[in-house]
Amino acid sequence: MENTICYRLKSQPRKFDKNPPTVCYDKPEAAQVNKAEYDEKRYNAIMGDVVETLVVPKKSARTWTMEKGDLCRITICEGSQVGDMNFWNLDNTKERFYSGKTRQIHSTHLKIYDRLWSNLPYLNPMATFIFDTLKDYGIDEDGGSCHDVIGTRCDDYTYKLITGEDRFGSCHSYLTEAVKERGLTEADVHDVWNIFMCTGFTRDTQQYFCKPSPSRKGDFIEFIADMRLLVALSCCPQGDVSIAVGQFVPDEVCHPLKVEIFRKKDK
Ligand SMILES: [Zn+2]
């Protein structure tokens, strides 16, 4: 008898009310920048001086600093390549980029005029995304888009979980190496902004997916620092992400990224 009841219950799936989605977070005023003001900041910085130029070699990471108001341009200088970015308040490195809250305030993939927010209890805008040559990619038919803050960086621990093999060679390990010169450690490396990467979630199983980056030589993004920043960028060893994690990635799909810092004159 008991078995019959269980069987009947299983054969009749529970019914739920269908409700329309409600966007959880009304975008706060501080998350809506004055576009004309930021376009002017961009213009003034670009018309000013290039105060630093560096190239992050493929399969490695580098750091740099920015003053408030500086503009950073990151360019695909050789071939398609994705980058993993970390940000800290230069004057207090306990304050750092919070990808999860940035995702809640804006969306899974950052668009121009979106801002990068810091962790609690600070919750300050750290930088504002201001220019993107890939902006017309939009959201594709699979829900894929560029520059996600879905959350994390490739790392050797997960690589071992998938392949069973030890390795040194991931954005997490490159970032860890790069921040040492700034007095930071592995514990300071955090979830990233995945620039130039094309990602989404599968509709049927809601799994994280990636596609080859649509970026090509000459593509670039720009952001403006909203506080004094320490920034780190890793050139992902997945290169243009045309090959799944755990499979062999040939050197030809990995490339460097060029970084330039522009500063308004007489600043
Ligand atoms: Zn990576």
XYZ file of C-alpha atoms and ligand atoms in Angstrom:
268
model
C 0.000 0.000 0.000
C 2.762 2.397 0.995
C 4.577 1.653 -2.248
C 1.488 2.487 -4.272
C 1.208 5.934 -2.629
C 4.879 6.647 -3.293
C 4.444 5.635 -6.907
C 1.422 7.913 -7.346
C 3.233 10.859 -5.776
C 6.206 10.384 -8.085
C 4.030 10.150 -11.176
C 2.399 13.504 -10.453
C 5.071 16.196 -10.467
C 4.461 19.078 -8.131
C 3.055 22.141 -9.831
C 4.496 25.610 -9.197
C 3.036 29.015 -9.915
C 4.583 30.695 -12.936
C 5.685 34.244 -12.198
C 7.350 36.748 -14.491
C 10.975 37.570 -13.609
C 11.683 40.630 -11.513
C 15.097 42.259 -11.871
C 16.452 41.928 -8.317
C 18.475 45.121 -8.145
C 17.192 48.490 -9.211
C 20.392 49.979 -10.600
C 21.466 52.515 -7.943
C 22.181 56.073 -9.018
C 25.896 55.578 -8.343
C 25.890 52.778 -10.937
C 24.551 55.098 -13.641
C 27.386 57.353 -14.693
C 26.888 60.610 -16.544
C 27.882 59.471 -20.039
C 28.837 62.963 -21.285
C 31.048 63.455 -18.217
C 32.812 60.136 -18.767
C 33.159 60.722 -22.517
C 34.883 64.001 -21.636
C 37.152 62.264 -19.128
C 38.059 59.790 -21.875
C 38.750 62.589 -24.372
C 40.916 64.527 -21.931
C 42.938 61.462 -20.983
C 43.530 60.378 -24.576
C 44.514 63.932 -25.551
C 46.924 63.975 -22.594
C 50.054 61.900 -22.082
C 50.728 58.182 -22.319
C 52.340 57.706 -18.903
C 52.934 53.966 -19.189
C 53.034 51.323 -21.894
C 53.640 47.667 -21.237
C 53.085 44.338 -22.929
C 51.869 41.371 -20.899
C 53.643 38.421 -22.572
C 51.531 35.414 -23.440
C 50.973 32.929 -20.583
C 51.994 35.401 -17.879
C 50.670 38.303 -15.792
C 51.843 41.838 -15.027
C 50.777 44.626 -12.661
C 50.584 48.414 -12.959
C 49.178 51.353 -11.024
C 46.764 54.117 -12.021
C 45.863 57.516 -10.589
C 42.205 58.460 -10.262
C 41.002 59.664 -13.680
C 43.665 57.749 -15.656
C 42.426 55.801 -18.655
C 43.671 52.279 -19.370
C 43.481 50.828 -22.876
C 44.098 47.091 -23.336
C 44.711 46.070 -26.942
C 44.776 42.777 -28.830
C 48.247 43.470 -30.237
C 49.000 40.187 -32.063
C 46.109 37.727 -32.110
C 42.881 36.845 -30.346
C 43.432 36.503 -26.607
C 41.416 36.679 -23.392
C 42.606 38.364 -20.201
C 41.825 37.938 -16.505
C 41.882 41.145 -14.455
C 42.212 41.909 -10.744
C 41.891 45.349 -9.097
C 42.878 46.701 -5.672
C 42.647 50.104 -4.030
C 46.299 51.203 -4.248
C 46.067 52.842 -0.794
C 44.336 49.892 0.910
C 44.679 46.537 -0.828
C 42.060 45.000 1.470
C 39.632 46.795 -0.812
C 39.470 44.836 -4.026
C 37.230 44.022 -6.965
C 34.000 42.181 -6.152
C 32.841 40.399 -9.311
C 29.705 38.931 -7.692
C 28.277 42.269 -6.565
C 29.294 43.883 -9.867
C 27.278 41.128 -11.593
C 24.245 41.811 -9.381
C 24.375 45.579 -9.854
C 24.975 45.450 -13.617
C 24.807 42.082 -15.426
C 26.766 38.898 -16.127
C 28.724 40.660 -18.903
C 29.875 44.254 -18.566
C 28.836 46.854 -21.113
C 30.310 50.327 -21.582
C 29.427 52.777 -18.780
C 29.105 49.846 -16.324
C 31.320 50.094 -13.264
C 33.560 47.685 -11.371
C 32.649 47.601 -7.663
C 34.759 46.794 -4.609
C 34.173 44.262 -1.836
C 32.314 44.813 1.444
C 32.319 46.855 3.576
C 33.621 49.330 0.988
C 31.372 48.896 -2.074
C 32.938 51.754 -4.047
C 33.115 52.130 -7.811
C 36.731 51.267 -8.645
C 36.644 51.852 -12.400
C 34.217 52.605 -15.224
C 34.194 50.656 -18.500
C 34.244 53.370 -21.161
C 35.031 51.943 -24.613
C 34.759 48.559 -26.314
C 35.424 47.695 -29.965
C 33.473 44.424 -29.405
C 30.306 46.143 -28.165
C 28.353 45.251 -31.306
C 28.770 41.539 -30.514
C 25.880 42.060 -28.085
C 24.172 38.905 -26.825
C 24.283 36.047 -29.339
C 21.649 33.357 -30.068
C 23.051 31.107 -27.307
C 23.031 33.885 -24.717
C 26.799 34.321 -25.117
C 28.404 37.728 -24.644
C 31.828 39.295 -23.981
C 33.688 40.541 -20.892
C 31.968 38.506 -18.156
C 31.969 38.921 -14.409
C 30.507 35.447 -13.993
C 33.299 34.986 -11.727
C 36.495 33.109 -11.645
C 39.885 32.478 -13.216
C 41.472 29.291 -14.514
C 43.633 27.636 -11.840
C 45.886 24.623 -11.428
C 43.810 23.150 -8.584
C 40.715 22.729 -10.764
C 42.933 21.568 -13.641
C 44.167 18.748 -11.404
C 40.588 17.923 -10.412
C 39.684 17.542 -14.100
C 42.854 15.889 -15.460
C 44.526 14.359 -12.385
C 47.749 16.132 -13.399
C 49.870 18.696 -11.561
C 50.627 21.861 -13.492
C 51.963 25.388 -13.072
C 50.314 27.513 -15.690
C 47.008 29.232 -15.079
C 45.697 32.754 -14.634
C 45.542 32.152 -10.877
C 49.209 31.113 -10.685
C 50.360 33.888 -13.056
C 48.463 36.506 -11.024
C 49.908 35.072 -7.788
C 53.445 35.413 -9.198
C 52.822 38.910 -10.553
C 51.433 40.420 -7.325
C 54.441 39.324 -5.235
C 56.395 42.417 -6.340
C 53.568 44.502 -4.844
C 53.805 42.725 -1.486
C 50.631 40.695 -2.093
C 50.141 36.925 -1.963
C 47.953 34.154 -3.392
C 45.277 35.100 -0.830
C 44.958 38.537 -2.448
C 44.146 37.106 -5.899
C 40.393 37.199 -6.430
C 37.632 36.557 -8.938
C 38.261 38.401 -12.149
C 36.840 40.471 -14.940
C 37.213 38.206 -17.985
C 38.033 40.645 -20.776
C 37.621 39.641 -24.440
C 36.171 36.284 -23.323
C 32.853 35.122 -24.814
C 30.801 33.128 -22.319
C 27.309 32.267 -21.181
C 25.180 29.550 -19.612
C 23.666 26.682 -21.613
C 19.899 27.022 -21.725
C 19.148 23.331 -21.042
C 21.579 22.627 -18.169
C 22.617 26.158 -17.094
C 26.313 25.214 -17.354
C 29.043 27.776 -17.910
C 30.139 27.740 -21.540
C 32.766 29.583 -23.539
C 33.239 30.278 -27.223
C 36.375 31.345 -29.109
C 36.944 35.016 -28.418
C 35.625 37.199 -31.274
C 38.514 39.647 -30.631
C 40.961 40.289 -33.451
C 44.233 42.211 -33.737
C 43.511 45.887 -33.113
C 40.481 45.354 -30.864
C 40.639 47.131 -27.514
C 38.764 48.015 -24.352
C 39.186 51.070 -22.127
C 38.306 51.845 -18.540
C 38.783 54.907 -16.343
C 40.073 54.591 -12.767
C 37.598 55.957 -10.194
C 40.194 55.625 -7.407
C 43.963 55.085 -7.225
C 44.353 51.510 -8.443
C 46.715 48.578 -8.480
C 45.745 46.459 -11.484
C 46.849 42.973 -12.560
C 46.249 41.312 -15.921
C 46.897 37.700 -16.908
C 47.108 36.513 -20.525
C 45.128 33.313 -20.110
C 46.965 30.109 -21.134
C 43.692 29.081 -22.819
C 44.626 31.812 -25.352
C 41.569 32.642 -27.446
C 39.580 29.929 -25.569
C 38.916 27.862 -28.685
C 39.886 24.694 -26.760
C 38.197 23.302 -23.626
C 39.983 23.283 -20.246
C 41.973 20.077 -19.752
C 42.806 19.589 -23.434
C 46.164 20.455 -24.986
C 46.342 24.139 -25.996
C 48.847 24.834 -28.807
C 51.101 27.867 -28.394
C 49.731 29.453 -31.595
C 46.386 30.288 -29.928
C 48.123 32.213 -27.096
C 49.095 35.869 -27.487
C 50.288 38.927 -25.521
C 48.128 41.939 -24.607
C 49.261 45.575 -24.766
C 48.467 47.993 -21.929
C 48.607 51.797 -22.206
C 47.817 54.344 -19.494
C 46.653 57.801 -20.602
C 46.601 60.773 -18.231
C 44.966 64.192 -18.605
C 47.534 66.972 -19.103
C 48.564 69.106 -16.091
C 47.180 66.614 -13.661
Zn 42.858 31.797 -17.585
